[in-house]
Amino acid sequence: MKNILVCTSLLLSSIWTALGCGYSPYGEDIRYSLFLPGYFNYQDFTVFNYNANLFGFDVQPNQHYESNVYDWYHFTNKKVSIAAVEEFLNHLKLTDIHTDSKNEFVAYLYQNKLESVLHYMKIAKKSEVVNALEHSDPWERDEQAIEVNRTVFLKKIVAAFNAEKNDYLKRKYAFLAIRTAYYAKDKETINKLFEEVFKNGKKDYLYYWSMYFDSFNNPKSDMNVARIMNYSPEKRNACYYYFHQDFDLDKALSQVENQEDIASAYVYASVQKLDKSLPYLQEIYRHNAKSRALSFLLLREINKLEDWVYTPYYTNYLPSIEPWYDNTEVVTTHTLRERAEKDRAYAGELLDFISTVSFSSVENPMLWKASKIQLLFIAKKFDACLEKIAAFEKNYPNEKVKEQIEKIKALCLVSNRAILSHEVREIVLKNRADSHFLFALGRELEYRGNLADGIALLSLADHNNDYYYDENNVEWQGNRLRTSGNLAVFYNYFDYLDFVYDAKQLQQIVTRLNQPMSADFEKEIYKFLLRDKKYLTDLLGTKYFRENDLTKAYRTFHSIGATYWQDNYNAWERDKFGSEYGFYSNPFYDFDYTPSFIPHKEHFLVTKLSVTQHLIQYLNRASNPKEKDRDYYYFLVANCYFNMTQEGNSWMMRRFRSITDYYSDAGEESYIDEREYIQAKLAQYYYQKAYEVAKTNQFKALCLRMKDYAKSNYPNRFESVKIQYPMYSGALSNCENLENFFQARR
């Protein structure tokens, strides 16, 4: 029987857009998981894996043959390959049943003269066509004729059922009739055949397949679909899709016949829960400890916890699935931390439950022991976790999940002591391609003060996916201010360092890069930071500049070397940033939209280094009482500070992007100099200083005009000039006369 693929998706993830506009990742893009279902053999439950995008209908190719295939395979006493049986049942047509068939299974039936089986197979293949007819005409123009044909065909199947003497084939005819009766809307035939053939018979796959169709019209369907969910992999998806919305746990429990039924009811209820399911797991264990579904649901519960704890802890995102999210809650970094800690407490509750479980009584002891290790780590019980890991590695040296256990070991070790020990280094190199693991390890180091090694691992994680996008990608948000409610989205370590850390913290990384790398491991994990060493030094100097520490900024820029400045920030850009970052004007003399203003007294290649050098020089001259042109140098300094804002021509002195989305008057997370970048406070201050030492009224008027311009740009009424120097107000209302006013400064 062909698989039924259900392609319906549920939007169950809570979408939180961190920025006011633009793309912000959500759902599976940001869900964090290390305890992957792929480590365990629960492919028959794959559809119910914890998943933010598709839940309950995530149909994936089944790696196992369905029960019907195995049934016929054993019918031939394994004399026919199982692949041949599967090919015939799921891919061949009625016309492929003939004596010259190349299919091994069909040939076997003819060679052994199994005429009754061949007769059944022909009817089964016809039923596939008849039952699919309702999908052949989307306009349903032939619906009446289809129903008539189906009813006639159903009678033929029932007749074949009545005539058949072999119990094996008789049960198969009964199921064919039940399925056809479902499409023919013949409720009476479904119920009659189920009661007669299956209800009190053996509970094999045909029993549950038939029960599925009977459940559509059975008042005890709540318990029946729970049984199907627990025991029929092939009908698990369909019985969830059609019945989960109306499923009533209390009603199902009122229909139970034995202890296993109670467990089945809680299994069905549990797969629907997006929140905590521990009470249901306890009930399943109490009534059917050997339940395979129980082991899967434990795995799923840990995947929930990973989302609730790891996603906010490592990436600063809300969990990908948030069924209890309060839309009125202001989500801050502090809020995310608090909620993650509460969920760690739930990990402790689940851990307490597992500690009461006898592993010999459960279906998959290895999974339960691995789960305990995972929960110990989530609950921050690192020493106990390491003890369990040692025992697990000894008892299960060849299990695939050992790879994941090793990653937990590495995380435990760096959480206990924020260094990359020899043991951790081996695990890192072995899992070099696992971005989520590298990122988590880097975050653990970062949070514990080992910033250099932490960022090195983050750089490895984000460079794993330089050229393609896949589920291994890591995206995260900032975490500098605990009160932040405006968190930037990051896709690479450089932007993260740019936005989050101050100069003192970045200095630790640059200092480390200037020290010898004593081992191949260090060269490996630092390779991207070493490759970007000059850019990071540039960033460090920029951070000192943002903090207005011009001396350290100059020293840092100067340390990079002349070649870097020749290759960067100019019209013939040859390196990382691209020509759009090149200085096209001198910030001391030139203004956008003002073609002629201040004659260039000095000519130099404009770079961050040269601008910083001249800014220091001009500030020194302006502040020197013996300098006769103090007003001139204060004015040049003010021009430079204005041009280094978002409105100026030299924004690249402070930014690696000209536009920012992160500013907030409330002081939420942003660049440390964001107010200056937007409000030009220093430009206003130095125009005022130039005004105070100016020698002529015309130049004083120009200084006030430029101060007003720095304060609010265009359109501008230049009120200060109007009030103090009304005679110059008209001339200074536009930029065409600025050069004349500047020349009149003496």
GROMACS .gro file of N, CA and C in nm, residues 107-243:
model
  411
  107ALA      N    1   0.730  -1.320  -1.011
  107ALA     CA    2   0.780  -1.446  -1.069
  107ALA      C    3   0.766  -1.560  -0.968
  108TYR      N    4   0.794  -1.533  -0.842
  108TYR     CA    5   0.782  -1.634  -0.737
  108TYR      C    6   0.638  -1.683  -0.727
  109LEU      N    7   0.542  -1.594  -0.733
  109LEU     CA    8   0.401  -1.633  -0.721
  109LEU      C    9   0.360  -1.722  -0.837
  110TYR      N   10   0.406  -1.690  -0.959
  110TYR     CA   11   0.371  -1.773  -1.075
  110TYR      C   12   0.444  -1.907  -1.069
  111GLN      N   13   0.570  -1.905  -1.033
  111GLN     CA   14   0.648  -2.029  -1.029
  111GLN      C   15   0.591  -2.129  -0.928
  112ASN      N   16   0.535  -2.077  -0.819
  112ASN     CA   17   0.479  -2.164  -0.716
  112ASN      C   18   0.328  -2.182  -0.732
  113LYS      N   19   0.276  -2.134  -0.844
  113LYS     CA   20   0.136  -2.152  -0.881
  113LYS      C   21   0.041  -2.108  -0.768
  114LEU      N   22   0.071  -1.994  -0.712
  114LEU     CA   23  -0.011  -1.939  -0.603
  114LEU      C   24  -0.123  -1.856  -0.664
  115GLU      N   25  -0.217  -1.924  -0.726
  115GLU     CA   26  -0.323  -1.858  -0.801
  115GLU      C   27  -0.410  -1.769  -0.711
  116SER      N   28  -0.439  -1.818  -0.590
  116SER     CA   29  -0.525  -1.740  -0.500
  116SER      C   30  -0.457  -1.609  -0.459
  117VAL      N   31  -0.327  -1.617  -0.443
  117VAL     CA   32  -0.253  -1.495  -0.406
  117VAL      C   33  -0.248  -1.400  -0.525
  118LEU      N   34  -0.226  -1.455  -0.645
  118LEU     CA   35  -0.225  -1.370  -0.764
  118LEU      C   36  -0.360  -1.303  -0.785
  119HIS      N   37  -0.466  -1.379  -0.759
  119HIS     CA   38  -0.601  -1.322  -0.770
  119HIS      C   39  -0.617  -1.206  -0.671
  120TYR      N   40  -0.570  -1.227  -0.550
  120TYR     CA   41  -0.578  -1.119  -0.449
  120TYR      C   42  -0.496  -0.998  -0.494
  121MET      N   43  -0.375  -1.020  -0.548
  121MET     CA   44  -0.290  -0.909  -0.589
  121MET      C   45  -0.354  -0.827  -0.699
  122LYS      N   46  -0.423  -0.894  -0.790
  122LYS     CA   47  -0.490  -0.820  -0.899
  122LYS      C   48  -0.601  -0.733  -0.843
  123ILE      N   49  -0.678  -0.788  -0.749
  123ILE     CA   50  -0.784  -0.708  -0.686
  123ILE      C   51  -0.723  -0.591  -0.606
  124ALA      N   52  -0.612  -0.616  -0.536
  124ALA     CA   53  -0.547  -0.511  -0.457
  124ALA      C   54  -0.498  -0.398  -0.547
  125LYS      N   55  -0.440  -0.434  -0.663
  125LYS     CA   56  -0.393  -0.331  -0.755
  125LYS      C   57  -0.510  -0.254  -0.815
  126LYS      N   58  -0.620  -0.322  -0.842
  126LYS     CA   59  -0.739  -0.252  -0.892
  126LYS      C   60  -0.793  -0.156  -0.787
  127SER      N   61  -0.786  -0.198  -0.659
  127SER     CA   62  -0.839  -0.113  -0.552
  127SER      C   63  -0.759   0.017  -0.542
  128GLU      N   64  -0.628   0.011  -0.569
  128GLU     CA   65  -0.547   0.133  -0.567
  128GLU      C   66  -0.598   0.233  -0.670
  129VAL      N   67  -0.634   0.183  -0.787
  129VAL     CA   68  -0.684   0.270  -0.893
  129VAL      C   69  -0.822   0.324  -0.856
  130VAL      N   70  -0.910   0.236  -0.811
  130VAL     CA   71  -1.047   0.277  -0.779
  130VAL      C   72  -1.047   0.378  -0.664
  131ASN      N   73  -0.968   0.354  -0.562
  131ASN     CA   74  -0.967   0.445  -0.447
  131ASN      C   75  -0.900   0.577  -0.477
  132ALA      N   76  -0.820   0.581  -0.584
  132ALA     CA   77  -0.753   0.706  -0.621
  132ALA      C   78  -0.834   0.788  -0.720
  133LEU      N   79  -0.946   0.735  -0.768
  133LEU     CA   80  -1.022   0.803  -0.872
  133LEU      C   81  -1.076   0.939  -0.829
  134GLU      N   82  -1.104   0.955  -0.700
  134GLU     CA   83  -1.161   1.082  -0.654
  134GLU      C   84  -1.062   1.198  -0.671
  135HIS      N   85  -0.934   1.164  -0.691
  135HIS     CA   86  -0.834   1.269  -0.708
  135HIS      C   87  -0.804   1.295  -0.855
  136SER      N   88  -0.868   1.219  -0.945
  136SER     CA   89  -0.834   1.231  -1.086
  136SER      C   90  -0.898   1.351  -1.153
  137ASP      N   91  -1.009   1.399  -1.102
  137ASP     CA   92  -1.080   1.511  -1.162
  137ASP      C   93  -1.102   1.619  -1.057
  138PRO      N   94  -1.023   1.727  -1.059
  138PRO     CA   95  -1.035   1.829  -0.954
  138PRO      C   96  -1.170   1.898  -0.953
  139TRP      N   97  -1.243   1.892  -1.065
  139TRP     CA   98  -1.375   1.957  -1.070
  139TRP      C   99  -1.487   1.864  -1.026
  140GLU      N  100  -1.451   1.738  -0.995
  140GLU     CA  101  -1.547   1.639  -0.945
  140GLU      C  102  -1.668   1.623  -1.037
  141ARG      N  103  -1.642   1.633  -1.170
  141ARG     CA  104  -1.754   1.623  -1.264
  141ARG      C  105  -1.805   1.480  -1.277
  142ASP      N  106  -1.716   1.381  -1.246
  142ASP     CA  107  -1.757   1.241  -1.259
  142ASP      C  108  -1.778   1.177  -1.123
  143GLU      N  109  -1.805   1.257  -1.021
  143GLU     CA  110  -1.815   1.206  -0.884
  143GLU      C  111  -1.920   1.095  -0.873
  144GLN      N  112  -2.035   1.116  -0.935
  144GLN     CA  113  -2.142   1.017  -0.922
  144GLN      C  114  -2.102   0.884  -0.986
  145ALA      N  115  -2.040   0.891  -1.104
  145ALA     CA  116  -1.998   0.769  -1.173
  145ALA      C  117  -1.890   0.698  -1.092
  146ILE      N  118  -1.800   0.776  -1.032
  146ILE     CA  119  -1.694   0.718  -0.951
  146ILE      C  120  -1.753   0.643  -0.832
  147GLU      N  121  -1.851   0.703  -0.767
  147GLU     CA  122  -1.913   0.641  -0.651
  147GLU      C  123  -1.982   0.510  -0.690
  148VAL      N  124  -2.047   0.510  -0.806
  148VAL     CA  125  -2.115   0.387  -0.852
  148VAL      C  126  -2.011   0.277  -0.878
  149ASN      N  127  -1.904   0.313  -0.947
  149ASN     CA  128  -1.799   0.215  -0.977
  149ASN      C  129  -1.736   0.160  -0.849
  150ARG      N  130  -1.715   0.249  -0.754
  150ARG     CA  131  -1.652   0.208  -0.629
  150ARG      C  132  -1.744   0.114  -0.551
  151THR      N  133  -1.872   0.143  -0.550
  151THR     CA  134  -1.968   0.057  -0.479
  151THR      C  135  -1.972  -0.082  -0.543
  152VAL      N  136  -1.972  -0.085  -0.675
  152VAL     CA  137  -1.972  -0.213  -0.746
  152VAL      C  138  -1.844  -0.291  -0.714
  153PHE      N  139  -1.732  -0.221  -0.716
  153PHE     CA  140  -1.605  -0.286  -0.689
  153PHE      C  141  -1.599  -0.337  -0.545
  154LEU      N  142  -1.656  -0.260  -0.452
  154LEU     CA  143  -1.658  -0.302  -0.312
  154LEU      C  144  -1.732  -0.435  -0.298
  155LYS      N  145  -1.839  -0.452  -0.370
  155LYS     CA  146  -1.915  -0.577  -0.363
  155LYS      C  147  -1.829  -0.694  -0.412
  156LYS      N  148  -1.746  -0.669  -0.513
  156LYS     CA  149  -1.658  -0.775  -0.563
  156LYS      C  150  -1.555  -0.816  -0.456
  157ILE      N  151  -1.502  -0.715  -0.385
  157ILE     CA  152  -1.404  -0.746  -0.280
  157ILE      C  153  -1.470  -0.827  -0.168
  158VAL      N  154  -1.593  -0.784  -0.130
  158VAL     CA  155  -1.664  -0.855  -0.023
  158VAL      C  156  -1.694  -0.998  -0.067
  159ALA      N  157  -1.730  -1.016  -0.193
  159ALA     CA  158  -1.756  -1.150  -0.245
  159ALA      C  159  -1.629  -1.236  -0.240
  160ALA      N  160  -1.516  -1.176  -0.278
  160ALA     CA  161  -1.389  -1.249  -0.273
  160ALA      C  162  -1.354  -1.284  -0.128
  161PHE      N  163  -1.384  -1.192  -0.037
  161PHE     CA  164  -1.361  -1.216   0.105
  161PHE      C  165  -1.443  -1.336   0.153
  162ASN      N  166  -1.570  -1.338   0.117
  162ASN     CA  167  -1.659  -1.446   0.161
  162ASN      C  168  -1.616  -1.580   0.102
  163ALA      N  169  -1.564  -1.577  -0.021
  163ALA     CA  170  -1.527  -1.702  -0.088
  163ALA      C  171  -1.392  -1.756  -0.043
  164GLU      N  172  -1.309  -1.669   0.008
  164GLU     CA  173  -1.172  -1.710   0.044
  164GLU      C  174  -1.173  -1.798   0.170
  165LYS      N  175  -1.099  -1.910   0.164
  165LYS     CA  176  -1.092  -2.002   0.277
  165LYS      C  177  -0.964  -1.984   0.360
  166ASN      N  178  -0.862  -1.930   0.296
  166ASN     CA  179  -0.734  -1.912   0.364
  166ASN      C  180  -0.741  -1.791   0.459
  167ASP      N  181  -0.715  -1.811   0.588
  167ASP     CA  182  -0.727  -1.703   0.687
  167ASP      C  183  -0.632  -1.586   0.656
  168TYR      N  184  -0.513  -1.621   0.606
  168TYR     CA  185  -0.414  -1.517   0.577
  168TYR      C  186  -0.468  -1.420   0.472
  169LEU      N  187  -0.520  -1.478   0.362
  169LEU     CA  188  -0.573  -1.393   0.256
  169LEU      C  189  -0.708  -1.331   0.296
  170LYS      N  190  -0.784  -1.403   0.374
  170LYS     CA  191  -0.915  -1.353   0.414
  170LYS      C  192  -0.902  -1.221   0.492
  171ARG      N  193  -0.803  -1.212   0.579
  171ARG     CA  194  -0.783  -1.089   0.655
  171ARG      C  195  -0.738  -0.975   0.563
  172LYS      N  196  -0.659  -1.011   0.463
  172LYS     CA  197  -0.614  -0.907   0.370
  172LYS      C  198  -0.730  -0.858   0.284
  173TYR      N  199  -0.818  -0.949   0.242
  173TYR     CA  200  -0.939  -0.906   0.169
  173TYR      C  201  -1.025  -0.815   0.258
  174ALA      N  202  -1.036  -0.851   0.384
  174ALA     CA  203  -1.118  -0.772   0.476
  174ALA      C  204  -1.065  -0.629   0.485
  175PHE      N  205  -0.932  -0.615   0.491
  175PHE     CA  206  -0.878  -0.479   0.497
  175PHE      C  207  -0.902  -0.405   0.367
  176LEU      N  208  -0.882  -0.473   0.252
  176LEU     CA  209  -0.910  -0.407   0.124
  176LEU      C  210  -1.054  -0.357   0.119
  177ALA      N  211  -1.145  -0.437   0.167
  177ALA     CA  212  -1.286  -0.398   0.167
  177ALA      C  213  -1.309  -0.279   0.260
  178ILE      N  214  -1.247  -0.281   0.378
  178ILE     CA  215  -1.264  -0.170   0.473
  178ILE      C  216  -1.211  -0.040   0.413
  179ARG      N  217  -1.095  -0.047   0.350
  179ARG     CA  218  -1.038   0.075   0.292
  179ARG      C  219  -1.124   0.126   0.177
  180THR      N  220  -1.170   0.036   0.093
  180THR     CA  221  -1.256   0.078  -0.019
  180THR      C  222  -1.389   0.131   0.033
  181ALA      N  223  -1.443   0.068   0.137
  181ALA     CA  224  -1.568   0.116   0.196
  181ALA      C  225  -1.552   0.257   0.253
  182TYR      N  226  -1.433   0.289   0.303
  182TYR     CA  227  -1.408   0.424   0.354
  182TYR      C  228  -1.425   0.526   0.242
  183TYR      N  229  -1.365   0.497   0.125
  183TYR     CA  230  -1.377   0.590   0.013
  183TYR      C  231  -1.518   0.590  -0.045
  184ALA      N  232  -1.587   0.475  -0.031
  184ALA     CA  233  -1.725   0.467  -0.079
  184ALA      C  234  -1.825   0.522   0.023
  185LYS      N  235  -1.773   0.567   0.138
  185LYS     CA  236  -1.857   0.622   0.246
  185LYS      C  237  -1.959   0.519   0.297
  186ASP      N  238  -1.918   0.392   0.296
  186ASP     CA  239  -2.002   0.283   0.344
  186ASP      C  240  -1.963   0.249   0.488
  187LYS      N  241  -2.015   0.325   0.583
  187LYS     CA  242  -1.979   0.309   0.724
  187LYS      C  243  -2.019   0.172   0.778
  188GLU      N  244  -2.131   0.124   0.731
  188GLU     CA  245  -2.182  -0.004   0.781
  188GLU      C  246  -2.086  -0.118   0.751
  189THR      N  247  -2.035  -0.124   0.626
  189THR     CA  248  -1.943  -0.230   0.588
  189THR      C  249  -1.813  -0.223   0.668
  190ILE      N  250  -1.763  -0.100   0.690
  190ILE     CA  251  -1.640  -0.083   0.768
  190ILE      C  252  -1.657  -0.143   0.907
  191ASN      N  253  -1.764  -0.102   0.974
  191ASN     CA  254  -1.785  -0.147   1.111
  191ASN      C  255  -1.810  -0.297   1.119
  192LYS      N  256  -1.887  -0.348   1.025
  192LYS     CA  257  -1.921  -0.490   1.024
  192LYS      C  258  -1.797  -0.576   1.007
  193LEU      N  259  -1.712  -0.543   0.909
  193LEU     CA  260  -1.593  -0.623   0.883
  193LEU      C  261  -1.492  -0.610   0.996
  194PHE      N  262  -1.480  -0.489   1.052
  194PHE     CA  263  -1.385  -0.474   1.162
  194PHE      C  264  -1.427  -0.558   1.282
  195GLU      N  265  -1.558  -0.554   1.314
  195GLU     CA  266  -1.608  -0.631   1.428
  195GLU      C  267  -1.592  -0.781   1.404
  196GLU      N  268  -1.619  -0.822   1.282
  196GLU     CA  269  -1.618  -0.965   1.249
  196GLU      C  270  -1.477  -1.021   1.239
  197VAL      N  271  -1.384  -0.947   1.177
  197VAL     CA  272  -1.253  -1.003   1.143
  197VAL      C  273  -1.143  -0.960   1.239
  198PHE      N  274  -1.144  -0.833   1.280
  198PHE     CA  275  -1.027  -0.779   1.348
  198PHE      C  276  -1.043  -0.755   1.498
  199LYS      N  277  -1.160  -0.719   1.542
  199LYS     CA  278  -1.176  -0.671   1.679
  199LYS      C  279  -1.120  -0.769   1.782
  200ASN      N  280  -1.147  -0.893   1.764
  200ASN     CA  281  -1.104  -0.992   1.864
  200ASN      C  282  -0.991  -1.081   1.812
  201GLY      N  283  -0.931  -1.040   1.701
  201GLY     CA  284  -0.823  -1.119   1.644
  201GLY      C  285  -0.687  -1.068   1.690
  202LYS      N  286  -0.584  -1.114   1.620
  202LYS     CA  287  -0.449  -1.072   1.658
  202LYS      C  288  -0.427  -0.926   1.622
  203LYS      N  289  -0.349  -0.859   1.704
  203LYS     CA  290  -0.330  -0.715   1.689
  203LYS      C  291  -0.202  -0.687   1.610
  204ASP      N  292  -0.211  -0.720   1.482
  204ASP     CA  293  -0.098  -0.693   1.394
  204ASP      C  294  -0.123  -0.563   1.318
  205TYR      N  295  -0.041  -0.537   1.215
  205TYR     CA  296  -0.054  -0.410   1.142
  205TYR      C  297  -0.191  -0.398   1.075
  206LEU      N  298  -0.248  -0.511   1.023
  206LEU     CA  299  -0.379  -0.504   0.959
  206LEU      C  300  -0.487  -0.466   1.059
  207TYR      N  301  -0.471  -0.509   1.182
  207TYR     CA  302  -0.565  -0.473   1.288
  207TYR      C  303  -0.567  -0.321   1.305
  208TYR      N  304  -0.449  -0.259   1.316
  208TYR     CA  305  -0.444  -0.114   1.340
  208TYR      C  306  -0.478  -0.035   1.214
  209TRP      N  307  -0.441  -0.087   1.097
  209TRP     CA  308  -0.479  -0.018   0.974
  209TRP      C  309  -0.631  -0.017   0.959
  210SER      N  310  -0.693  -0.128   0.990
  210SER     CA  311  -0.839  -0.135   0.981
  210SER      C  312  -0.904  -0.049   1.089
  211MET      N  313  -0.848  -0.051   1.210
  211MET     CA  314  -0.900   0.032   1.318
  211MET      C  315  -0.897   0.180   1.280
  212TYR      N  316  -0.795   0.220   1.204
  212TYR     CA  317  -0.784   0.360   1.161
  212TYR      C  318  -0.909   0.401   1.083
  213PHE      N  319  -0.949   0.320   0.985
  213PHE     CA  320  -1.067   0.355   0.907
  213PHE      C  321  -1.195   0.343   0.990
  214ASP      N  322  -1.198   0.247   1.080
  214ASP     CA  323  -1.315   0.231   1.166
  214ASP      C  324  -1.330   0.348   1.263
  215SER      N  325  -1.220   0.415   1.296
  215SER     CA  326  -1.223   0.523   1.395
  215SER      C  327  -1.300   0.645   1.347
  216PHE      N  328  -1.316   0.661   1.218
  216PHE     CA  329  -1.388   0.778   1.167
  216PHE      C  330  -1.535   0.777   1.208
  217ASN      N  331  -1.587   0.659   1.241
  217ASN     CA  332  -1.728   0.650   1.277
  217ASN      C  333  -1.751   0.575   1.408
  218ASN      N  334  -1.647   0.566   1.486
  218ASN     CA  335  -1.656   0.490   1.611
  218ASN      C  336  -1.661   0.586   1.729
  219PRO      N  337  -1.761   0.575   1.817
  219PRO     CA  338  -1.771   0.665   1.932
  219PRO      C  339  -1.654   0.650   2.029
  220LYS      N  340  -1.578   0.541   2.018
  220LYS     CA  341  -1.462   0.521   2.104
  220LYS      C  342  -1.332   0.552   2.029
  221SER      N  343  -1.341   0.644   1.932
  221SER     CA  344  -1.226   0.672   1.847
  221SER      C  345  -1.111   0.736   1.924
  222ASP      N  346  -1.137   0.807   2.034
  222ASP     CA  347  -1.028   0.870   2.109
  222ASP      C  348  -0.925   0.767   2.154
  223MET      N  349  -0.973   0.656   2.209
  223MET     CA  350  -0.880   0.554   2.254
  223MET      C  351  -0.820   0.479   2.136
  224ASN      N  352  -0.900   0.459   2.033
  224ASN     CA  353  -0.851   0.385   1.917
  224ASN      C  354  -0.736   0.458   1.849
  225VAL      N  355  -0.751   0.590   1.828
  225VAL     CA  356  -0.643   0.662   1.760
  225VAL      C  357  -0.519   0.666   1.848
  226ALA      N  358  -0.537   0.664   1.980
  226ALA     CA  359  -0.421   0.657   2.069
  226ALA      C  360  -0.349   0.524   2.052
  227ARG      N  361  -0.424   0.418   2.037
  227ARG     CA  362  -0.362   0.287   2.014
  227ARG      C  363  -0.287   0.286   1.881
  228ILE      N  364  -0.350   0.343   1.779
  228ILE     CA  365  -0.287   0.347   1.647
  228ILE      C  366  -0.157   0.425   1.652
  229MET      N  367  -0.161   0.541   1.720
  229MET     CA  368  -0.042   0.624   1.734
  229MET      C  369   0.073   0.543   1.795
  230ASN      N  370   0.044   0.465   1.893
  230ASN     CA  371   0.148   0.394   1.968
  230ASN      C  372   0.201   0.273   1.893
  231TYR      N  373   0.114   0.207   1.815
  231TYR     CA  374   0.152   0.077   1.762
  231TYR      C  375   0.158   0.066   1.610
  232SER      N  376   0.117   0.168   1.537
  232SER     CA  377   0.116   0.157   1.391
  232SER      C  378   0.196   0.269   1.326
  233PRO      N  379   0.323   0.246   1.295
  233PRO     CA  380   0.407   0.351   1.236
  233PRO      C  381   0.348   0.407   1.106
  234GLU      N  382   0.289   0.320   1.024
  234GLU     CA  383   0.239   0.366   0.895
  234GLU      C  384   0.118   0.459   0.908
  235LYS      N  385   0.038   0.442   1.011
  235LYS     CA  386  -0.083   0.524   1.028
  235LYS      C  387  -0.064   0.636   1.131
  236ARG      N  388   0.057   0.645   1.188
  236ARG     CA  389   0.084   0.744   1.293
  236ARG      C  390   0.057   0.886   1.243
  237ASN      N  391   0.107   0.915   1.128
  237ASN     CA  392   0.093   1.050   1.074
  237ASN      C  393  -0.053   1.082   1.045
  238ALA      N  394  -0.122   0.990   0.977
  238ALA     CA  395  -0.261   1.015   0.938
  238ALA      C  396  -0.353   1.024   1.059
  239CYS      N  397  -0.330   0.939   1.158
  239CYS     CA  398  -0.421   0.943   1.273
  239CYS      C  399  -0.400   1.069   1.356
  240TYR      N  400  -0.280   1.126   1.349
  240TYR     CA  401  -0.260   1.256   1.414
  240TYR      C  402  -0.328   1.366   1.332
  241TYR      N  403  -0.306   1.364   1.202
  241TYR     CA  404  -0.359   1.470   1.116
  241TYR      C  405  -0.511   1.480   1.124
  242TYR      N  406  -0.578   1.367   1.120
  242TYR     CA  407  -0.725   1.369   1.114
  242TYR      C  408  -0.793   1.378   1.250
  243PHE      N  409  -0.724   1.340   1.357
  243PHE     CA  410  -0.795   1.327   1.484
  243PHE      C  411  -0.742   1.415   1.599
   0.00000   0.00000   0.00000
